[in-house]
Short mmCIF file of C-alpha atoms and ligand atoms in Angstrom, two decimals:
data_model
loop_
_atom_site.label_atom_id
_atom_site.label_comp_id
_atom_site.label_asym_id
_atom_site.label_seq_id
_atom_site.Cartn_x
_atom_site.Cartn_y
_atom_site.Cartn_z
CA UNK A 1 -7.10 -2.10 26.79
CA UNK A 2 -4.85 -1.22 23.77
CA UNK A 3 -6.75 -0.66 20.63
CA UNK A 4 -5.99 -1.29 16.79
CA UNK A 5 -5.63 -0.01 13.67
CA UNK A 6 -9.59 -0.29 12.31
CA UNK A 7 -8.93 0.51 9.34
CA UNK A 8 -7.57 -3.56 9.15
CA UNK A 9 -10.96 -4.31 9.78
CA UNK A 10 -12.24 -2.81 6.56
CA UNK A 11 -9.59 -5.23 4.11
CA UNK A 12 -12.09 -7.16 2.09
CA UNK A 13 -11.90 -11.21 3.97
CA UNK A 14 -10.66 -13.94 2.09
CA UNK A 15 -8.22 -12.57 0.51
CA UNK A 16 -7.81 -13.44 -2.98
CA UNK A 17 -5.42 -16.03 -2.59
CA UNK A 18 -6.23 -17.73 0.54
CA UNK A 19 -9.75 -18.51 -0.98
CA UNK A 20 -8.15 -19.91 -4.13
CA UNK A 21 -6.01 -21.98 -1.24
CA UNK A 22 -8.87 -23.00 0.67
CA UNK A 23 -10.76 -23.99 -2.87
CA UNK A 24 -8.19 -26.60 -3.95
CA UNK A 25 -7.03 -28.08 -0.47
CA UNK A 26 -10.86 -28.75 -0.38
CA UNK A 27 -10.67 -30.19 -4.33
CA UNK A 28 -7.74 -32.08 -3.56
CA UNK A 29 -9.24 -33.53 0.23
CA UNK A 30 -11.82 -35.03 -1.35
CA UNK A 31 -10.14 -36.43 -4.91
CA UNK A 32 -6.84 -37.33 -3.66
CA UNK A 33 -5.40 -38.38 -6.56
CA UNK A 34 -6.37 -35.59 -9.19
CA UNK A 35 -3.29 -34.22 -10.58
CA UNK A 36 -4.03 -30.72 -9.74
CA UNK A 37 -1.27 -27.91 -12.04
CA UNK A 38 -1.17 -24.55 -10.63
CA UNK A 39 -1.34 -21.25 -13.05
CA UNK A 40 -3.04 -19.37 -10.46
CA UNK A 41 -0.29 -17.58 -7.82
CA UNK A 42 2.31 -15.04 -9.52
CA UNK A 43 5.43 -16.87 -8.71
CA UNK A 44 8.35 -17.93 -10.66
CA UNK A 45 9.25 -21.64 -10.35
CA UNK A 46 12.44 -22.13 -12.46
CA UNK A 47 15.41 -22.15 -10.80
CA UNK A 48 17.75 -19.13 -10.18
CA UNK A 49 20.18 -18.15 -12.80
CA UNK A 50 23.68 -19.80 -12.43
CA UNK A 51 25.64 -16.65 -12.42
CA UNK A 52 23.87 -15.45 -9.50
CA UNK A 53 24.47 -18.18 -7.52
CA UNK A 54 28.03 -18.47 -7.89
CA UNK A 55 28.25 -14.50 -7.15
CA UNK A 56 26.34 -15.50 -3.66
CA UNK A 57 28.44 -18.70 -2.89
CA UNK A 58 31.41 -16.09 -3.39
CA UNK A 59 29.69 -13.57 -1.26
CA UNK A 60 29.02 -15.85 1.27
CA UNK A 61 33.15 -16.81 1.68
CA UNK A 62 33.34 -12.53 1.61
CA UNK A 63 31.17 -13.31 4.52
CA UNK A 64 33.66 -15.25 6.16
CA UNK A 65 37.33 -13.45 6.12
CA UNK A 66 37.72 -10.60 8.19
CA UNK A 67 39.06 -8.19 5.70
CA UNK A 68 35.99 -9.19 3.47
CA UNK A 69 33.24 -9.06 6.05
CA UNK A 70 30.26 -6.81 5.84
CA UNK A 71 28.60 -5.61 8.79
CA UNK A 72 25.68 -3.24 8.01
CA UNK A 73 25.66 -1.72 4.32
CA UNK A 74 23.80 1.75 3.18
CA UNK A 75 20.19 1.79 3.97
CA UNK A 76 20.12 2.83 0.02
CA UNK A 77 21.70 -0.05 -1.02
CA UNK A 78 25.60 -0.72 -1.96
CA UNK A 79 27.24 1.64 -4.57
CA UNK A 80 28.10 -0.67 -6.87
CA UNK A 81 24.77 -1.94 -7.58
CA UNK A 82 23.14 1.06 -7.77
CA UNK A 83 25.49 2.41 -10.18
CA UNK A 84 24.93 -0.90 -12.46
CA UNK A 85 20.96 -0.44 -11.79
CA UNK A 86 21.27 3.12 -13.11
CA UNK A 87 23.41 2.27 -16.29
CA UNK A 88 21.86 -0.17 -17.26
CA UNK A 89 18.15 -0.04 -16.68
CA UNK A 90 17.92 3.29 -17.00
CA UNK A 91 21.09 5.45 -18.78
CA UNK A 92 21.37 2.71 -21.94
CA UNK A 93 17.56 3.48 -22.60
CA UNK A 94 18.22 7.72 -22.53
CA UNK A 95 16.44 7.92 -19.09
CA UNK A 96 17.77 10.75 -16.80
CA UNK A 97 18.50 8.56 -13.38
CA UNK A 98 21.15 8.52 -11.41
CA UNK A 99 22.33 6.12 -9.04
CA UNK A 100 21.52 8.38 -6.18
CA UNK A 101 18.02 7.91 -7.47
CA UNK A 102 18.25 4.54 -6.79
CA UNK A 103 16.80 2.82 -3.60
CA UNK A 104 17.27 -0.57 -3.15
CA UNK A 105 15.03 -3.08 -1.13
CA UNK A 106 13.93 -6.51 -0.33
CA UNK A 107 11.00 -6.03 -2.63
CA UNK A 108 8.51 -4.41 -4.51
CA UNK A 109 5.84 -5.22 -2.48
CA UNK A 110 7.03 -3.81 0.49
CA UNK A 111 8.04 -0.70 -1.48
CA UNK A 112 4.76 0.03 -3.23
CA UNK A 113 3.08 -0.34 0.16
CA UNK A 114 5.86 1.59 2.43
CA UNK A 115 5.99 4.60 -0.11
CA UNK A 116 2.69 5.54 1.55
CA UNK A 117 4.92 6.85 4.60
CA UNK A 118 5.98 9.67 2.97
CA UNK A 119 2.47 11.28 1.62
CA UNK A 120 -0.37 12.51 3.29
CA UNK A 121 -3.70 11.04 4.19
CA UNK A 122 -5.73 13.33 2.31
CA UNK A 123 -4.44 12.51 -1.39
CA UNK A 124 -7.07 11.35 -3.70
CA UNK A 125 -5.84 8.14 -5.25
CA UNK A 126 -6.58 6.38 -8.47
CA UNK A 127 -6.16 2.69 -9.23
CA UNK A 128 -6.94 0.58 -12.14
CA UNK A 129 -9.59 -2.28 -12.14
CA UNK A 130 -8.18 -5.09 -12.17
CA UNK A 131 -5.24 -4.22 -9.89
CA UNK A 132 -2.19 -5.65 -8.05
CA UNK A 133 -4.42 -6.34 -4.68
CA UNK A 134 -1.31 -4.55 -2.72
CA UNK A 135 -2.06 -1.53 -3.80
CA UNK A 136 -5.71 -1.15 -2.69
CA UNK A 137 -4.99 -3.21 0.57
CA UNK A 138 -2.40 -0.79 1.61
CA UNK A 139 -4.43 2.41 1.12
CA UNK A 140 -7.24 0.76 3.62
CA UNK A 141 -4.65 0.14 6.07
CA UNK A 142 -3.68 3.55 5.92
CA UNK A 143 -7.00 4.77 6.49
CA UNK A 144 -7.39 6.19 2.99
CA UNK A 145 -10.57 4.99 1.82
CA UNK A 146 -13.77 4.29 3.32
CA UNK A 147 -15.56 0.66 3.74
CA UNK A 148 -15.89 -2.11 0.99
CA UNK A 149 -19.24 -2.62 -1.23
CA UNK A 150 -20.33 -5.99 -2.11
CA UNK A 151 -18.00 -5.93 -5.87
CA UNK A 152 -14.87 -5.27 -3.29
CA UNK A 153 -14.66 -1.57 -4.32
CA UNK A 154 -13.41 0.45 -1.73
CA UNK A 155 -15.59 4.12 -0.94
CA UNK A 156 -13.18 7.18 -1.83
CA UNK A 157 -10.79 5.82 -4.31
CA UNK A 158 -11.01 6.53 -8.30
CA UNK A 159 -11.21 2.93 -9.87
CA UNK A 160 -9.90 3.30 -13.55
CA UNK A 161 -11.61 0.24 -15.44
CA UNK A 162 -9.16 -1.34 -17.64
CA UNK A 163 -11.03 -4.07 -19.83
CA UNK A 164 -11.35 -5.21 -23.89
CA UNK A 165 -13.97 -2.68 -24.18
CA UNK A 166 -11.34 0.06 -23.64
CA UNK A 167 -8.71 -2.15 -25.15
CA UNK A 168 -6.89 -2.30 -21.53
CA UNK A 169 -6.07 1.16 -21.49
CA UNK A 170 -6.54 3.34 -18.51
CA UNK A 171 -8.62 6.14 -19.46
CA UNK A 172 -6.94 10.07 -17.46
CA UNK A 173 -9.60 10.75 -15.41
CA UNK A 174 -11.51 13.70 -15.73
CA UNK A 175 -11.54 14.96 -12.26
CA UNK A 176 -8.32 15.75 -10.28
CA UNK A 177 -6.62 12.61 -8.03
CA UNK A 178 -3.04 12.98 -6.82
CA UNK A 179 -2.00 9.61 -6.50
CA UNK A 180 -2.00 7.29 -9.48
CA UNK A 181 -0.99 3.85 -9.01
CA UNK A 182 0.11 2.10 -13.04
CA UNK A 183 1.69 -1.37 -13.68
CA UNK A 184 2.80 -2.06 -16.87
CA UNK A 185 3.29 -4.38 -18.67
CA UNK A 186 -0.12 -4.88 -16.67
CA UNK A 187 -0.29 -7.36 -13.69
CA UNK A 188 -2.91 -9.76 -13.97
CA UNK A 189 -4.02 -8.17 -17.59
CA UNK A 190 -0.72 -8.42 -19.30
CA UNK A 191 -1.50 -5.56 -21.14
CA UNK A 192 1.21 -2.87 -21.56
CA UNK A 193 0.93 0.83 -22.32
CA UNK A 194 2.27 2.41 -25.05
CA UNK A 195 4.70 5.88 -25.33
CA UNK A 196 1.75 8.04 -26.02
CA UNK A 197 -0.29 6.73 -23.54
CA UNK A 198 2.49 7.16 -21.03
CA UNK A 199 2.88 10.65 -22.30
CA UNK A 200 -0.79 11.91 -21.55
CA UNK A 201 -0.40 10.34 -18.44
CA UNK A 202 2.49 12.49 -17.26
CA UNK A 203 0.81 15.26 -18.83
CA UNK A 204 -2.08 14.54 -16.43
CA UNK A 205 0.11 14.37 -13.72
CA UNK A 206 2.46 17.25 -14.19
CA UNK A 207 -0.65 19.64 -15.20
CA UNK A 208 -2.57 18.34 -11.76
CA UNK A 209 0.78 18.36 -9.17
CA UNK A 210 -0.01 14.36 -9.13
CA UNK A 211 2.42 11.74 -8.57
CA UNK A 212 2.06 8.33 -10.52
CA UNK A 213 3.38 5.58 -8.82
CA UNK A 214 4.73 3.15 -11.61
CA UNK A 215 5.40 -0.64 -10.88
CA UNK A 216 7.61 -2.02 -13.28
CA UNK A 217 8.27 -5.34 -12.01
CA UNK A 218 7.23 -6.53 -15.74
CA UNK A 219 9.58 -4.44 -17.54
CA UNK A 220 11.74 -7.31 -18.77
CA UNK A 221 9.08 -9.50 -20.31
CA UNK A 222 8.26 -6.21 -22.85
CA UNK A 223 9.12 -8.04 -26.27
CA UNK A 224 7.64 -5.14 -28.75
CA UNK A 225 10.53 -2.22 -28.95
CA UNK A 226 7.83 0.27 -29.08
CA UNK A 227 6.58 -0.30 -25.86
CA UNK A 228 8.45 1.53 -22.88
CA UNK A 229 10.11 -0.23 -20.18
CA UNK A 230 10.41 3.03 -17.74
CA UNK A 231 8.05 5.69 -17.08
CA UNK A 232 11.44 7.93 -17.11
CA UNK A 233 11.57 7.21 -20.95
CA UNK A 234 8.64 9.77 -21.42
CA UNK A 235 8.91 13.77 -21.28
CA UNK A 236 8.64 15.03 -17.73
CA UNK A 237 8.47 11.86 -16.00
CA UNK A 238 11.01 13.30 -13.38
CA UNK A 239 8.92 15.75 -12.30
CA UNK A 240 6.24 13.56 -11.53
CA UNK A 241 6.75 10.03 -10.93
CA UNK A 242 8.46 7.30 -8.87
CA UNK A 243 9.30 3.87 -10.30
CA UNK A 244 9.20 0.38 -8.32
CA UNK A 245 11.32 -2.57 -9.71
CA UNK A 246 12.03 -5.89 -8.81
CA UNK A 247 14.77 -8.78 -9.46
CA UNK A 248 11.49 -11.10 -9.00
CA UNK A 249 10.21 -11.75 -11.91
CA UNK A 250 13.23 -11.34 -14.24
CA UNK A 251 15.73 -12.95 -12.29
CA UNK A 252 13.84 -15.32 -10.48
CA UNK A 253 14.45 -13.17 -7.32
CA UNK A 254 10.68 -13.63 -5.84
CA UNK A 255 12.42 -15.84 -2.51
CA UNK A 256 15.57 -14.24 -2.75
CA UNK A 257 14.24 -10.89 -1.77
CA UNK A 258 15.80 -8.05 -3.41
CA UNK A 259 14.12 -4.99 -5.50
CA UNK A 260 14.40 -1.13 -5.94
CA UNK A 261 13.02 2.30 -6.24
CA UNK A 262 13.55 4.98 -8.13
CA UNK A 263 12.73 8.23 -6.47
CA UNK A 264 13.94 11.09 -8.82
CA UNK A 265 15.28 14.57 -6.95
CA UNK A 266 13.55 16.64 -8.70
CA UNK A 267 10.08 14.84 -7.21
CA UNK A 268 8.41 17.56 -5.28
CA UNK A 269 4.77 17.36 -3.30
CA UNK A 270 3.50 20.08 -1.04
CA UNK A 271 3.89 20.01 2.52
CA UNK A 272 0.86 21.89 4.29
CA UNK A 273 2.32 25.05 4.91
CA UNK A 274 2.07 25.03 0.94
CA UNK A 275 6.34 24.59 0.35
CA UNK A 276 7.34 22.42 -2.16
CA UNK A 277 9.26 19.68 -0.16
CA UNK A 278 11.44 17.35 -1.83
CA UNK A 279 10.02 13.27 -2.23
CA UNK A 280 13.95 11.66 -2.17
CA UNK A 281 14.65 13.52 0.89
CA UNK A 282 11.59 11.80 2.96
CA UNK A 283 12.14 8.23 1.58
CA UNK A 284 15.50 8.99 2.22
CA UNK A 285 14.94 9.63 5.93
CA UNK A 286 12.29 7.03 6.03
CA UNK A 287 14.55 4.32 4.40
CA UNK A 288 17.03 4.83 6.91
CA UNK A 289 15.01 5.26 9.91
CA UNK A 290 12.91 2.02 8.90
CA UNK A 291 15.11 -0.37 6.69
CA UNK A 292 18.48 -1.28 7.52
CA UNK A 293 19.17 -2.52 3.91
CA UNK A 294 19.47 -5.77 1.73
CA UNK A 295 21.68 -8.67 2.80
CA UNK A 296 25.75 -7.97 1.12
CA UNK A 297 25.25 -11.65 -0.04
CA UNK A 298 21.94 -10.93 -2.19
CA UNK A 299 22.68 -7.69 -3.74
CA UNK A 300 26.10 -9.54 -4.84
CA UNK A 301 23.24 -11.97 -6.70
CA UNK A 302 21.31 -9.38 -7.90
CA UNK A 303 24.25 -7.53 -9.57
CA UNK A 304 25.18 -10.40 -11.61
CA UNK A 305 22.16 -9.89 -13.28
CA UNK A 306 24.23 -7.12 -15.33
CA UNK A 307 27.19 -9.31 -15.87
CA UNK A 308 27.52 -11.07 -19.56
CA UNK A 309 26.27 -14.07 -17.75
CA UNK A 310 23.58 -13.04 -16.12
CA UNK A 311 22.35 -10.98 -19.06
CA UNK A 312 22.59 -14.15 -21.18
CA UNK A 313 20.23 -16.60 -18.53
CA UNK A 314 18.06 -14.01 -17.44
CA UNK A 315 16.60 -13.72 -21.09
CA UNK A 316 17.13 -17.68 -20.77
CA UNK A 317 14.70 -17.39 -18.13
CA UNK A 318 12.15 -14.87 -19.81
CA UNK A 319 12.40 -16.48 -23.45
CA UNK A 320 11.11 -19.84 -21.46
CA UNK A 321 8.28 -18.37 -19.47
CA UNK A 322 7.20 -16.20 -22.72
CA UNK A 323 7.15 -19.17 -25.25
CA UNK A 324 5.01 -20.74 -22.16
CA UNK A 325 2.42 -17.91 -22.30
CA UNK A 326 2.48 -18.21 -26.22
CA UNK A 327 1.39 -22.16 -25.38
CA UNK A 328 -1.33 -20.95 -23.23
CA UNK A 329 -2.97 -17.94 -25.67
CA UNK A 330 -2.71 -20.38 -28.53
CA UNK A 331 -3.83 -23.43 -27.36
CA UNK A 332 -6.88 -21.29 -25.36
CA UNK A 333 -7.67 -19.79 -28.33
CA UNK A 334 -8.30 -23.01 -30.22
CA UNK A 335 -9.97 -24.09 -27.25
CA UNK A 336 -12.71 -21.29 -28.43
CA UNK A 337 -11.77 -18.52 -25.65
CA UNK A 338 -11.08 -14.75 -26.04
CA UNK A 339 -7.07 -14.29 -24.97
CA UNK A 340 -5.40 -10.89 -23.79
CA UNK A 341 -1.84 -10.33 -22.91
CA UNK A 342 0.72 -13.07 -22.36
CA UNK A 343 2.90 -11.37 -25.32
CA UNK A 344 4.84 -8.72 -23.30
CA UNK A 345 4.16 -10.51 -19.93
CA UNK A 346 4.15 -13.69 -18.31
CA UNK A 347 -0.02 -13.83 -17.90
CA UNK A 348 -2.62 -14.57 -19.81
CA UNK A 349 -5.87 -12.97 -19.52
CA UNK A 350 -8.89 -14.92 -20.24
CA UNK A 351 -12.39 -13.60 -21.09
CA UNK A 352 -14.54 -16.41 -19.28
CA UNK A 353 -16.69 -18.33 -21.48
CA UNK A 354 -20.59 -18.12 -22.11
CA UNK A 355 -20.51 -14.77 -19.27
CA UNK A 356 -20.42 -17.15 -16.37
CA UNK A 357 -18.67 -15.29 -13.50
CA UNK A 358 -14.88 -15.78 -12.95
CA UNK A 359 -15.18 -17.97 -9.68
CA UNK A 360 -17.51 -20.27 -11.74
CA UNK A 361 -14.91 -20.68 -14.93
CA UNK A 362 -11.98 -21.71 -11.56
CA UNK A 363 -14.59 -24.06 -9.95
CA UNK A 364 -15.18 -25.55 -13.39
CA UNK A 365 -11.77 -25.83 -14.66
CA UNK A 366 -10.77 -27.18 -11.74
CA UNK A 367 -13.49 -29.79 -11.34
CA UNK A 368 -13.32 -30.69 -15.11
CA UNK A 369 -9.46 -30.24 -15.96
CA UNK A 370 -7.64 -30.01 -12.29
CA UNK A 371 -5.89 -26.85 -12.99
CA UNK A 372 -5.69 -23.69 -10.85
CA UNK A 373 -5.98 -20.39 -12.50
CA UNK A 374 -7.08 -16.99 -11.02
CA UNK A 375 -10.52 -15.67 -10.72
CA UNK A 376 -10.38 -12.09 -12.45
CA UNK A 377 -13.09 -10.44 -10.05
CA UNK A 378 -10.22 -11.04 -7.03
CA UNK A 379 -8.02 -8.07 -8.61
CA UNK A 380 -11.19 -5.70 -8.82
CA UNK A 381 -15.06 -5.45 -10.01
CA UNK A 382 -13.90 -5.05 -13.28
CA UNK A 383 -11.32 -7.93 -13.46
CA UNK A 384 -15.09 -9.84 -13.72
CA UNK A 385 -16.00 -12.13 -16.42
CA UNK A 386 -11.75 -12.70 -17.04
CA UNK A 387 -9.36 -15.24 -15.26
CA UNK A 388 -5.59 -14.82 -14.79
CA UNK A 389 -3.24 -17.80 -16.16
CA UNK A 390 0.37 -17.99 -15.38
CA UNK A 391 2.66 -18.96 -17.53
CA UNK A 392 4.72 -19.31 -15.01
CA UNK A 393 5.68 -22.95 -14.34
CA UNK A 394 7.49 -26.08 -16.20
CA UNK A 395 6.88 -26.38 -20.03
CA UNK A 396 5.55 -30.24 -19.31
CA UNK A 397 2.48 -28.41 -16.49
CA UNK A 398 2.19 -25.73 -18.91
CA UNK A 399 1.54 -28.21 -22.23
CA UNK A 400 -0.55 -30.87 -19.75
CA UNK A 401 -2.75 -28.26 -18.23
CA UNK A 402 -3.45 -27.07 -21.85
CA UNK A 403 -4.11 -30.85 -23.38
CA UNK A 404 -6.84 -31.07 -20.66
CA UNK A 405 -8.37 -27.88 -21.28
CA UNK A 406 -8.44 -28.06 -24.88
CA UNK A 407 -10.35 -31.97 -24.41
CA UNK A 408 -12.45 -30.95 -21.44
CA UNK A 409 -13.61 -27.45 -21.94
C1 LIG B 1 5.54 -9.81 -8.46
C2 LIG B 1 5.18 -8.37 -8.44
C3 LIG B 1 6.01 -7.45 -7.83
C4 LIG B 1 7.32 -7.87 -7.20
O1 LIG B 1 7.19 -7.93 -5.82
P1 LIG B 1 8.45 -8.34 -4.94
O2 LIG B 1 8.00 -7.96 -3.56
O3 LIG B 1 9.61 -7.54 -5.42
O4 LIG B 1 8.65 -9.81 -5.10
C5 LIG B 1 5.65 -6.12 -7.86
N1 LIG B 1 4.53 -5.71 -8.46
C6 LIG B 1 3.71 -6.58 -9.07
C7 LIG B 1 2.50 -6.06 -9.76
C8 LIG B 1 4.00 -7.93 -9.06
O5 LIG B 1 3.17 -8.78 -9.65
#
């Protein structure tokens, strides 16, 4: 008989979100009528920006003339967004990327999880607690790490506690890993990290041969000027990291489907004869052997991002969900709980009341007030004793779910 891939059999069950899933269709089964608001799941729910529509509707009649029509496009993505992507994201804030750098995908998610292709199985590999849940899963898969304790830690990887104690900063470890895995501004923390902090980091990385892997998806929701929005804006970044970015979150992208990665040229990592080999050229090959690219009609949508338009309602967009978050750290705060992030991102990050344990606090809340955050201890050991609130939804959820926790908690 054909076998599998064990390693699947290691992945932690009940996955975060499926338990948070199976919790509320149980809530709502047997109180039918609770009006149940959701600030758990990371998704966007306002609708997609007008001048990205109209650049699909028109790509869609490209779709439809003969001298318009687009078969398959470059497994890198079309020129012309790239070459946006790399002005603006990158050249207007002094970082050294070129569209050839550029990668473009149908997400992040994939990305962050595929880019383990092109490295060995015997890195060491760092993550922070609490974590993006991708990360972690998609090192088990791979047969990285060993089995799961009973706090969901996985044997063989470096967990790099992020928490108020250290002021949500990920401390360089002492020993040597080679992959680091950093998303700031910080999903589900909100925390971001600051130039310096970046700096040491790269200094980590260059002085150890590591490679940090740095998610970005946040980037447009940084509000403080001081705060970088690439890891390419510090010192040496070339040399040792790869970016992941995503129309998701800014744009509204997250059922669209359309993303990128930045994989510098100078990126090198040892092959095991010892010779420096370079990173671009394997994603390279591995995007095109793997990927045959983004639909025409979506990268059309995603490069109206970077028209005057687009610029102008994507802030729309980002303005709205950040004055939401502001709604939730205020009114939780006079509500008597500890608050963390939700300025420079779109979550809030709550320190659960009294110490009881972050599956009690979404039991409770949504018993006592019907809404649905996220249990901190799902994104790691240490994400325990905090829960994750969204600020993504409607302004009228956002101020009813805080009315009822401010009366009820
Ligand atoms: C939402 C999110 C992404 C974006 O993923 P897509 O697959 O591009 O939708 C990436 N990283 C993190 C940490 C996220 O929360």
């Amino acid at each position: 008989m054909a076998t599998i891939n064990d390693n699947y059999l290691k992945l932690k069950a009940g996955y975060l979100f499926p338990e948070i899933g199976r919790r509320v269709s149980a809530f709502a089964e047997a109180n039918p009528d609770a009006p149940i608001i959701k600030l758990g799941i990371g998704d966007v729910t306002e609708p997609l920006p007008e001048a990205c529509r109209s650049a699909m509707v028109t790509a869609v009649e490209d779709m439809g003339n003969r001298d318009s029509f687009k078969g398959y496009g470059p497994e890198q993505g079309y020129g012309w967004l790239r070459e946006k992507i790399a002005a603006h994201d990158f050249q207007a804030r002094g970082c050294d990327v070129d569209a050839g750098e550029i990668f473009i995908s149908d997400g992040s998610k994939c990305d962050c999880g595929n880019i383990l292709d092109i490295f060995g199985d015997n890195n060491t590999i760092a993550v922070t607690d609490p974590v993006y849940p991708v990360y972690v899963d998609t090192n088990v898969m791979a047969g990285h790490t060993g089995p799961c304790n009973d706090q969901g830690e996985y044997e063989g990887l470096t967990y790099l506690p992020i928490n108020a104690g250290n002021n949500f900063t990920a401390q360089i470890p002492s020993q040597k890993v080679d992959l680091i895995y950093l998303c700031f501004p910080n999903n589900p923390t909100g925390a971001v990290a600051s130039k310096s902090h970046l700096q040491d980091w790269v200094n980590y990385a260059k002085s150890h041969g590591s490679i940090i892997l740095f998610d970005a998806a946040y980037e447009a929701f940084i509000t403080d000027p001081e705060i970088p929005h690439s890891i390419y804006e510090i010192e040496g970044a070339r040399d040792c990291a790869i970016e992941f970015r995503s129309f998701s979150k800014n744009a509204g992208f997250t059922g669209t489907r359309c993303a990128l990665t930045v994989v510098p040229k100078t990126l090198m990592a040892k092959a095991a004869d010892e010779s420096d080999v370079e990173l671009w050229k394997l994603w390279n090959r591995r995007q095109s052997t793997k990927f045959n690219g983004v639909s025409y009609i979506v990268q059309r949508g995603a490069e109206a991002v970077y028209s005057e338009a687009g610029q102008e309602q994507t802030k729309g967009l980002i303005s709205f969900y950040l004055e939401n978050a502001k709604i939730i750290r205020e009114k939780l705060t006079a509500a008597g709980l500890q608050v963390f992030g939700g300025v420079n991102a779109p979550y809030v990050w709550v320190q659960t009341p009294n110490g009881i344990s972050s599956w009690d606090f979404f039991d409770q809340l949504l018993n006592k007030t019907n809404v649905v955050g996220t249990p901190g201890s799902g994104f790691g050991a240490a994400g325990e004793g905090y829960f994750r609130i969204s600020a993504f939804n409607s302004r009228a959820n956002v101020e009813e779910a805080m009315r009822r926790i401010t009366a009820n908690l």
